[in-house]
Coordinates of C-alpha atoms and ligand atoms in Angstrom, one line a residue:
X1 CA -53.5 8.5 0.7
X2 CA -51.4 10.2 3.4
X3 CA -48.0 11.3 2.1
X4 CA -45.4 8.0 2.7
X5 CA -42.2 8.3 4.8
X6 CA -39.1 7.5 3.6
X7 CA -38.7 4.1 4.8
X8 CA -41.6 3.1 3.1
X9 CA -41.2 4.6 0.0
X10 CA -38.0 2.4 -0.2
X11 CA -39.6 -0.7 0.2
X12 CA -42.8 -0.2 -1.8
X13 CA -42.0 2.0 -4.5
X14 CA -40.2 -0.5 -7.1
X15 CA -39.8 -3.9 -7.0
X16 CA -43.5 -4.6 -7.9
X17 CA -45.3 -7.5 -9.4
X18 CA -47.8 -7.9 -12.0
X19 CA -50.8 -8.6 -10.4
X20 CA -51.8 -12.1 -11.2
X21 CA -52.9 -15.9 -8.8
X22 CA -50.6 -16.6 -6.5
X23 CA -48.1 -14.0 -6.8
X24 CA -44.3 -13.5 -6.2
X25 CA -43.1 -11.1 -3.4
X26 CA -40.7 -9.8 -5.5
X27 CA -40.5 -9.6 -9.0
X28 CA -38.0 -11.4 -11.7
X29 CA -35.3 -9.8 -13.8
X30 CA -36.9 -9.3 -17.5
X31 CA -33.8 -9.8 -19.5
X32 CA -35.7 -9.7 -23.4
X33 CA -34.3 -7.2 -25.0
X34 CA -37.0 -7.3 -27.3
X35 CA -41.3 -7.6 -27.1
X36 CA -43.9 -9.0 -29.3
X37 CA -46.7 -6.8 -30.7
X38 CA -49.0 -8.4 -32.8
X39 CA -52.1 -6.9 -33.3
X40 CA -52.5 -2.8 -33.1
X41 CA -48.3 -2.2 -33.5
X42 CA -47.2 -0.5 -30.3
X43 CA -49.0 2.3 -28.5
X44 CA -47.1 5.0 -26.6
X45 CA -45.9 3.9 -22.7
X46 CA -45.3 0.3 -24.4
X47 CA -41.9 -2.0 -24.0
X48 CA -40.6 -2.0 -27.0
X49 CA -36.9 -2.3 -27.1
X50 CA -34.6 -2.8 -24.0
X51 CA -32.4 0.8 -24.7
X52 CA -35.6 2.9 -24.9
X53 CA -37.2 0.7 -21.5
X54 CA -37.7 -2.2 -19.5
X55 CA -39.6 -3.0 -16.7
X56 CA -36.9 -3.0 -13.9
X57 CA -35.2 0.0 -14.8
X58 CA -38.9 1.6 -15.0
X59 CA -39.5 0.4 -11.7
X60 CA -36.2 2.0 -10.3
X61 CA -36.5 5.0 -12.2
X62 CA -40.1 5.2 -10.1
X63 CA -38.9 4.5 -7.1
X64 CA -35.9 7.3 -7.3
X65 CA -37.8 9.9 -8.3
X66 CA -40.3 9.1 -5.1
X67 CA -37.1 9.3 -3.0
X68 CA -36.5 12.7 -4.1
X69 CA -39.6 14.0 -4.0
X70 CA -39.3 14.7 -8.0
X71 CA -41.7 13.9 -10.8
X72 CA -39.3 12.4 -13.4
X73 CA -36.2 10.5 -13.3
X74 CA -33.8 8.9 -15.8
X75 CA -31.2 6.2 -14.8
X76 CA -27.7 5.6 -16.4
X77 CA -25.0 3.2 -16.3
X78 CA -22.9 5.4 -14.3
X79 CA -22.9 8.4 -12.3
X80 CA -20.5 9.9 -15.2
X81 CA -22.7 9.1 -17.8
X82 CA -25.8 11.1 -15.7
X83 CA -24.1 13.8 -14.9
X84 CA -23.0 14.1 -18.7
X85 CA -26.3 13.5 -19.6
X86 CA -27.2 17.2 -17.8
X87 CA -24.5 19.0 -19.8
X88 CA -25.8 17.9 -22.9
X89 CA -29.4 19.0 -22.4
X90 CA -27.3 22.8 -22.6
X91 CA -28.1 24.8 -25.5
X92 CA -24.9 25.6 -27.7
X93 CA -22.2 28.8 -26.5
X94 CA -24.1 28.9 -23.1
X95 CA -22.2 29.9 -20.0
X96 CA -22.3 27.3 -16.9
X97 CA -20.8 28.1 -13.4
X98 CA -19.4 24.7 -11.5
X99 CA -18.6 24.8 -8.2
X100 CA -14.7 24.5 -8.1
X101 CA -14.8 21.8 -5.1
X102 CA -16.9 18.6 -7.1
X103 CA -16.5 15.1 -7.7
X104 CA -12.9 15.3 -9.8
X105 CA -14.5 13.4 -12.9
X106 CA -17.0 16.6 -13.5
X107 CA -13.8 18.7 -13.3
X108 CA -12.2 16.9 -15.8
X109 CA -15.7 16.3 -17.6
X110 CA -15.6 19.9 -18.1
X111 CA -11.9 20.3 -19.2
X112 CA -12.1 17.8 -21.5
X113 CA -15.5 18.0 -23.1
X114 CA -16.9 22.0 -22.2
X115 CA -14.8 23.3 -25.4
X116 CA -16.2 20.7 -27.3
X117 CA -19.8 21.0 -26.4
X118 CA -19.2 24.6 -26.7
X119 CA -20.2 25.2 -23.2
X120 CA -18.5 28.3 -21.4
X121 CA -17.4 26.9 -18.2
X122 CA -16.2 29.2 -15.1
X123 CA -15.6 27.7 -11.5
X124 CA -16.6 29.3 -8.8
X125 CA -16.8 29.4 -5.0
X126 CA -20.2 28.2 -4.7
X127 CA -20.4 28.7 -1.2
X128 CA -19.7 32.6 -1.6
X129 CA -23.3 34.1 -2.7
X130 CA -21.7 37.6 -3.4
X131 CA -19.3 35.6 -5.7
X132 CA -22.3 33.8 -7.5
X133 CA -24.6 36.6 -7.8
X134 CA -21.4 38.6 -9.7
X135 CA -20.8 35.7 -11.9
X136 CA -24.4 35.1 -13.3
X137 CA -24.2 36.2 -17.4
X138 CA -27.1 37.0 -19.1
X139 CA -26.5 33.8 -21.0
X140 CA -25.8 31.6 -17.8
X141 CA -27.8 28.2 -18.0
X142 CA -27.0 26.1 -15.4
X143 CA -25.1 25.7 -12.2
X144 CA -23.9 22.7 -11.1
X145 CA -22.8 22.5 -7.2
X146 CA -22.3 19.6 -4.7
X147 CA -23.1 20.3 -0.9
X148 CA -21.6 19.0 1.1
X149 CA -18.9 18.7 -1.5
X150 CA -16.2 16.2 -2.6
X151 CA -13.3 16.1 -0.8
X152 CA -13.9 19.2 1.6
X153 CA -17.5 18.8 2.6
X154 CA -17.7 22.5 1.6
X155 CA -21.3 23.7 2.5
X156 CA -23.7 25.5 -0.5
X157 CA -27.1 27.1 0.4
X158 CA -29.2 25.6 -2.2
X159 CA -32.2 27.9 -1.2
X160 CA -30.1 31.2 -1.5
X161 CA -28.1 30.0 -4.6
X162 CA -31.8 29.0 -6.3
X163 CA -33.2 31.9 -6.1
X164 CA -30.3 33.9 -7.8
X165 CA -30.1 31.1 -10.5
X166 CA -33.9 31.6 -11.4
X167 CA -33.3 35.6 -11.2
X168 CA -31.4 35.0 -14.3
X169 CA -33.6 32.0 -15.6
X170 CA -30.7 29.6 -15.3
X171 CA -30.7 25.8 -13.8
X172 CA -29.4 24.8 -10.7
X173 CA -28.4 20.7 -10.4
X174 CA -27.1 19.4 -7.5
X175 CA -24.8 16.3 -7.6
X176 CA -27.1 14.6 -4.3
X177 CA -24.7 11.4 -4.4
X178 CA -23.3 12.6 -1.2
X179 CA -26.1 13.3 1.1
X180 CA -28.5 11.3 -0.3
X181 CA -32.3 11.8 -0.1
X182 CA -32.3 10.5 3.1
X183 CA -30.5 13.8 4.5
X184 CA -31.3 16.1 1.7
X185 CA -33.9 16.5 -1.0
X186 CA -32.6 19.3 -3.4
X187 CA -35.9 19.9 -5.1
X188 CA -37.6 20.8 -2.5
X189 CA -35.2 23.5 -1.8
X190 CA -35.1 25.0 -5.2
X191 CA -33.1 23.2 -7.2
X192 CA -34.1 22.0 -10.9
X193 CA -32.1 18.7 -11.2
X194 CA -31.2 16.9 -8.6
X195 CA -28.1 13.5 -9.6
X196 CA -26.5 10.7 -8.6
X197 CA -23.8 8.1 -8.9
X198 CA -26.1 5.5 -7.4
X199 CA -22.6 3.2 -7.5
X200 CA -22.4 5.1 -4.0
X201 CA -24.9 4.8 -1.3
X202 CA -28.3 3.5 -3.1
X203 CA -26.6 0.9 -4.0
X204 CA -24.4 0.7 -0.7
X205 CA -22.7 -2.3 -1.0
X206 CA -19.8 -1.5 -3.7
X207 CA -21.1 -3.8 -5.8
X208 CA -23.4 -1.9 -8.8
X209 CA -22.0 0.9 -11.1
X210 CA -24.8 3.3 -11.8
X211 CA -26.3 6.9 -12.1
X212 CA -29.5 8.8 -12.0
X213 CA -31.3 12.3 -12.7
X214 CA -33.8 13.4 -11.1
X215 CA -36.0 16.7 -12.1
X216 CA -39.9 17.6 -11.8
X217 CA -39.1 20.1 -15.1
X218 CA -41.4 18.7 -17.8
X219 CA -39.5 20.2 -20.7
X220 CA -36.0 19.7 -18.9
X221 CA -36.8 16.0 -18.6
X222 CA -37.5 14.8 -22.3
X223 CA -34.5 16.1 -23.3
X224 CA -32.5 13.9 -20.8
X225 CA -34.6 11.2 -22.0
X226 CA -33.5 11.8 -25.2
X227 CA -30.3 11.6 -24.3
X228 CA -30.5 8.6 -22.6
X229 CA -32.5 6.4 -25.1
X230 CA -30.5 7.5 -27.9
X231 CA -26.7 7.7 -26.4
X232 CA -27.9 4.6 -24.7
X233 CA -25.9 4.4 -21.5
X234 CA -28.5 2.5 -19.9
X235 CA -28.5 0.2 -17.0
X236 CA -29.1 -3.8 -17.2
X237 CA -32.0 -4.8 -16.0
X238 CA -30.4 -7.1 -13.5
X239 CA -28.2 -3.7 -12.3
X240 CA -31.7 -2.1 -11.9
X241 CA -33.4 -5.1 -10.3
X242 CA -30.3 -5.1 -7.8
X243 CA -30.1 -1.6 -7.0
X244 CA -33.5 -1.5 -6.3
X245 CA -32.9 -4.4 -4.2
X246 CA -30.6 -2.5 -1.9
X247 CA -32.7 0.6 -2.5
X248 CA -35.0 -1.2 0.1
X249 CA -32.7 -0.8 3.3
X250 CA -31.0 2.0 1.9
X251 CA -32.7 4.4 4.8
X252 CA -32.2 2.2 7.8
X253 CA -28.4 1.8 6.4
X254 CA -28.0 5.8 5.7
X255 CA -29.6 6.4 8.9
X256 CA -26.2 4.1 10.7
X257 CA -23.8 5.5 8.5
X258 CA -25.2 9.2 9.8
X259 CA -24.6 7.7 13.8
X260 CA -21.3 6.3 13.2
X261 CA -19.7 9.0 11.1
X262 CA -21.2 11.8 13.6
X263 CA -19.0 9.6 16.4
X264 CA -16.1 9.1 13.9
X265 CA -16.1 12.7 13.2
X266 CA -16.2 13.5 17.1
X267 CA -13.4 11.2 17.8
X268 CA -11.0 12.5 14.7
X269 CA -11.8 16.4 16.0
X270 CA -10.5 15.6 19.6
X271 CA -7.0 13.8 18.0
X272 CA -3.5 15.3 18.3
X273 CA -1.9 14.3 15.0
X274 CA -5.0 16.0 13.2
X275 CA -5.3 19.5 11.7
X276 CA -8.7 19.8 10.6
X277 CA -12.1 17.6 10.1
X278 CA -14.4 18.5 7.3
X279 CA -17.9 17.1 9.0
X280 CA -20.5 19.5 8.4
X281 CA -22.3 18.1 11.7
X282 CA -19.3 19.6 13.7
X283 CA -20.1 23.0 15.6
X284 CA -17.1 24.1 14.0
X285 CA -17.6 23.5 10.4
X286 CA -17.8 26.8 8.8
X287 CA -20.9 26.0 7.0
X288 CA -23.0 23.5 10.0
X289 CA -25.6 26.6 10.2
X290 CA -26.8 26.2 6.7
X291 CA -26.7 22.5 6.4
X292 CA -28.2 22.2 9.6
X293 CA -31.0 24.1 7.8
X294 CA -31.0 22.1 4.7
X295 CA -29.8 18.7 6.3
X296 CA -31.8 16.3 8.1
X297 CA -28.7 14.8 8.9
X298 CA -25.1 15.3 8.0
X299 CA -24.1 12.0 6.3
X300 CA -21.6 9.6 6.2
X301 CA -18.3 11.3 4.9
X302 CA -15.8 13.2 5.9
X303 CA -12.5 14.3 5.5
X304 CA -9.5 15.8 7.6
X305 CA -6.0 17.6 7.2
X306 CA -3.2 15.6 9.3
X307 CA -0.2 16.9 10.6
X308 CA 2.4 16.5 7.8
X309 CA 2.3 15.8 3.9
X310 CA 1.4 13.6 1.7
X311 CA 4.0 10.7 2.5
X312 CA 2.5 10.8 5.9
X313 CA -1.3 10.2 4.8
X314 CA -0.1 7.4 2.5
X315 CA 1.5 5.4 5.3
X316 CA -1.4 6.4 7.8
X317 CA -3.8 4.7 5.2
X318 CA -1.6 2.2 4.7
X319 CA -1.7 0.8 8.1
X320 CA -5.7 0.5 8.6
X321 CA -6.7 -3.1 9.4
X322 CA -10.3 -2.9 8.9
X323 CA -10.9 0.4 6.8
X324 CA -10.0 -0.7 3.5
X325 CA -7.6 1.5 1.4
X326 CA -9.4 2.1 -1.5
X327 CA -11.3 4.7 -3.2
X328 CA -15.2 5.5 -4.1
X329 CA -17.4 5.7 -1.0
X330 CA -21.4 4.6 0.5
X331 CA -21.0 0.8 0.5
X332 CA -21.3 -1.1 4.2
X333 CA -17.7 -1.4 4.8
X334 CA -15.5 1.5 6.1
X335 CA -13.1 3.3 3.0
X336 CA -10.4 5.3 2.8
X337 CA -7.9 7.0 0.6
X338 CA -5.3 9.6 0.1
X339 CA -7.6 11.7 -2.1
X340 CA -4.9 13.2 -4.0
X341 CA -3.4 10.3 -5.3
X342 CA -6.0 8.8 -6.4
X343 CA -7.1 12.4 -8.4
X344 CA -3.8 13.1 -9.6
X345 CA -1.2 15.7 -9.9
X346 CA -2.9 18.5 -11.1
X347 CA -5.5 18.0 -8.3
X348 CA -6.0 21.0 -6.0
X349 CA -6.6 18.7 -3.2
X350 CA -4.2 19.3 -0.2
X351 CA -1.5 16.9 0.2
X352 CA -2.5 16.0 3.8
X353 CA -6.0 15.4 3.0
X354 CA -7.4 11.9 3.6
X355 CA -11.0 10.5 2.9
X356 CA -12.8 8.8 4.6
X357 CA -16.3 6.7 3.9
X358 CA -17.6 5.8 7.2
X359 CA -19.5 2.2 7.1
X360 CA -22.1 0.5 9.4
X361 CA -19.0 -1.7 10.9
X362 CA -19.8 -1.1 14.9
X363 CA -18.6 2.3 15.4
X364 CA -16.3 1.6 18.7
X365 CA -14.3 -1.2 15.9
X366 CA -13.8 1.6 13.5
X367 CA -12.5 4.3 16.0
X368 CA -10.0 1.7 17.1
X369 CA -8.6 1.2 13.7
X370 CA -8.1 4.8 13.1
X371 CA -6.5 4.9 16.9
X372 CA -4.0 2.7 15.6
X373 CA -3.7 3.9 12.0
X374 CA -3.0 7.5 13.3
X375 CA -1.2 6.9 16.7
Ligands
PLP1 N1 -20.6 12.3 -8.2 C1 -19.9 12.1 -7.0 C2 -20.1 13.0 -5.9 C3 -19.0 11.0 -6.9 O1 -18.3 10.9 -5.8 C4 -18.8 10.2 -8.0 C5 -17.8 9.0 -8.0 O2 -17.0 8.9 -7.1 C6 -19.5 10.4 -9.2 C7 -20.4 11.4 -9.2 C8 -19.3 9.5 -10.4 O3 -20.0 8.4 -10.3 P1 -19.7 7.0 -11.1 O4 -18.4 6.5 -10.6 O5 -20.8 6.1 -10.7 O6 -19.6 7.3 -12.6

């Protein structure tokens, strides 16, 4: 059969039901924790126990790894508990480079847990290939990078920093929870493992907490099984039949939050009281080249400087009437925070820095709140 498009893929690849008379549309949530074998005990590939599988987690684990063009995928209860899931697959006294702008929580992940793991951790400007080619050990396994990344929208060239990786036989993951497969498939650019807090926009309506990994690496693969079936950090089956609910309009939503944060981003470039916009679909991000040429499209967040400190971005977010003040990011309404507040003190964030998750409210409604908000 011809290769499927996106769209479809969404639709059609979970959420399927036993063939049977008059069937459902869509399938039930199989809460049993538990299945009957009588005769012949259980052969390999059956349900068994609800930590090792279940039906709707198997069909959302099928329907992410179609999205991402990968063979394999494991799902977690949490972004944080798939991204930990990768660190653990390391062998023992190996040497990891992680980008130095990511998600906060694999920063601290890394501070708090690297020692005891006995991983050998350096961050590194990602985005600087002369940097990573000088900071590949002999015993570097992995690399972990997000492009764009979180807060800055800093842009990595997955191709080039894949091919130095494999020079030295190491792994490349890429934390995907910001572009999304709809604008980026890091597999099919080189990468081993591509992750996500699914909490964000495959689940896209702040309402499921939830993670996934995503790798076509045979080997790789069972040992982040193994990690999930016995740490057990699973999803609920209802979590799983939901997300793969909203799975099914993820595209046509990721597609709107593309158009109105591409408008967003225009308006916020143009504004007086602003310094800089991080939006890798501006001409004037540093790094639009390469994501034009590992983008289909640039996404829905972005983030900007304003004129002033940190008291100033606090009251500016304070005074939005439709873009909620909080944090996390890919659900249908518009989000935003002061990103260093919410990672801390010791964050390396800038003090002027605000966040913003741009939702599929009409785009002309959300300009006007930030006209206000700023002004
Ligand atoms: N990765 C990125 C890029 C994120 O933004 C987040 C959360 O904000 C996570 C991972 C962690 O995901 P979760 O909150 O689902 O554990």
């Amino acid at each position: 059969m011809k290769k499927r498009h996106i769209e479809t893929i969404a639709i059609h690849g979970s959420m399927k039901v036993e063939k049977r008379e008059n069937d459902t549309v869509v399938p039930g949530i199989e809460v049993s924790t538990i299945y009957e074998h009588r005769g012949g005990g259980y052969t390999e590939g059956d349900d068994k126990y609800i930590r090792l599988s279940n039906p709707n987690r198997t069909q959302l684990e099928n329907v992410i790894a179609e999205l991402e063009a990968g063979d394999h995928s494991a799902v977690f209860a949490s972004g944080m508990a798939a991204i930990s899931s990768v660190f653990q697959t390391v062998e023992h006294g190996a040497h990891v480079l992680v980008a130095n702008d990511v998600y906060f929580g694999t920063r601290k992940l890394m501070w708090e847990f690297a020692e005891k793991w006995n991983l050998k951790v350096d961050f590194i400007d990602m985005t600087d290939l002369e940097i990573v080619s000088s900071s590949l050990k002999e015993n570097t396994k992995l690399l972990w990078l997000e492009t764009p990344s979180n807060p800055r929208l800093l842009i990595t060239d997955v191709r080039a920093v894949s091919k130095l990786a494999k020079q030295k036989g190491a792994l490349v993951a890429v934390d995907n929870t910001w572009p999304t497969p709809y604008n980026m498939r890091p597999l099919k650019l080189g990468a081993d493992i591509s992750v996500h807090s699914t909490t964000k926009y495959l689940g896209g309506h702040s309402d499921i907490l939830g993670g996934a990994v995503i790798t076509s690496d045979e080997e790789l693969f069972e040992k982040i099984r193994l990690v999930q079936r016995v740490q057990g950090a699973v999803p609920s089956p209802r979590d799983c039949w939901l997300l793969s609910r909203s799975i099914r309009s993820f595209p046509y939503r990721m597609r709107a939050h593309n158009e109105n944060a591409r408008k967003v981003a225009d308006f916020l470039s143009k504004h007086h009281n602003i310094e800089v916009v991080y939006y890798p679909g501006l001409e004037t991000h540093e790094g639009h080249d390469i994501a034009k040429a590992q983008m289909d499209d640039f996404g829905g967040m972005i983030s900007f400087l304003i004129e002033g400190g940190a008291k100033e971005a606090v009251e500016i977010v304070g005074k939005s009437k439709l873009i909620k003040a909080a944090t996390s990011l890919g659900g249908i309404e518009s989000i935003w925070e002061h990103r260093k507040s919410s990672e801390g003190e010791e964050s390396p964030t800038p003090d002027n820095l605000i966040r913003l998750s741009v939702g599929l409210e009409h785009p002309e409604d959300i300009i006007a709140d930030l006209e206000q908000a700023l002004s």
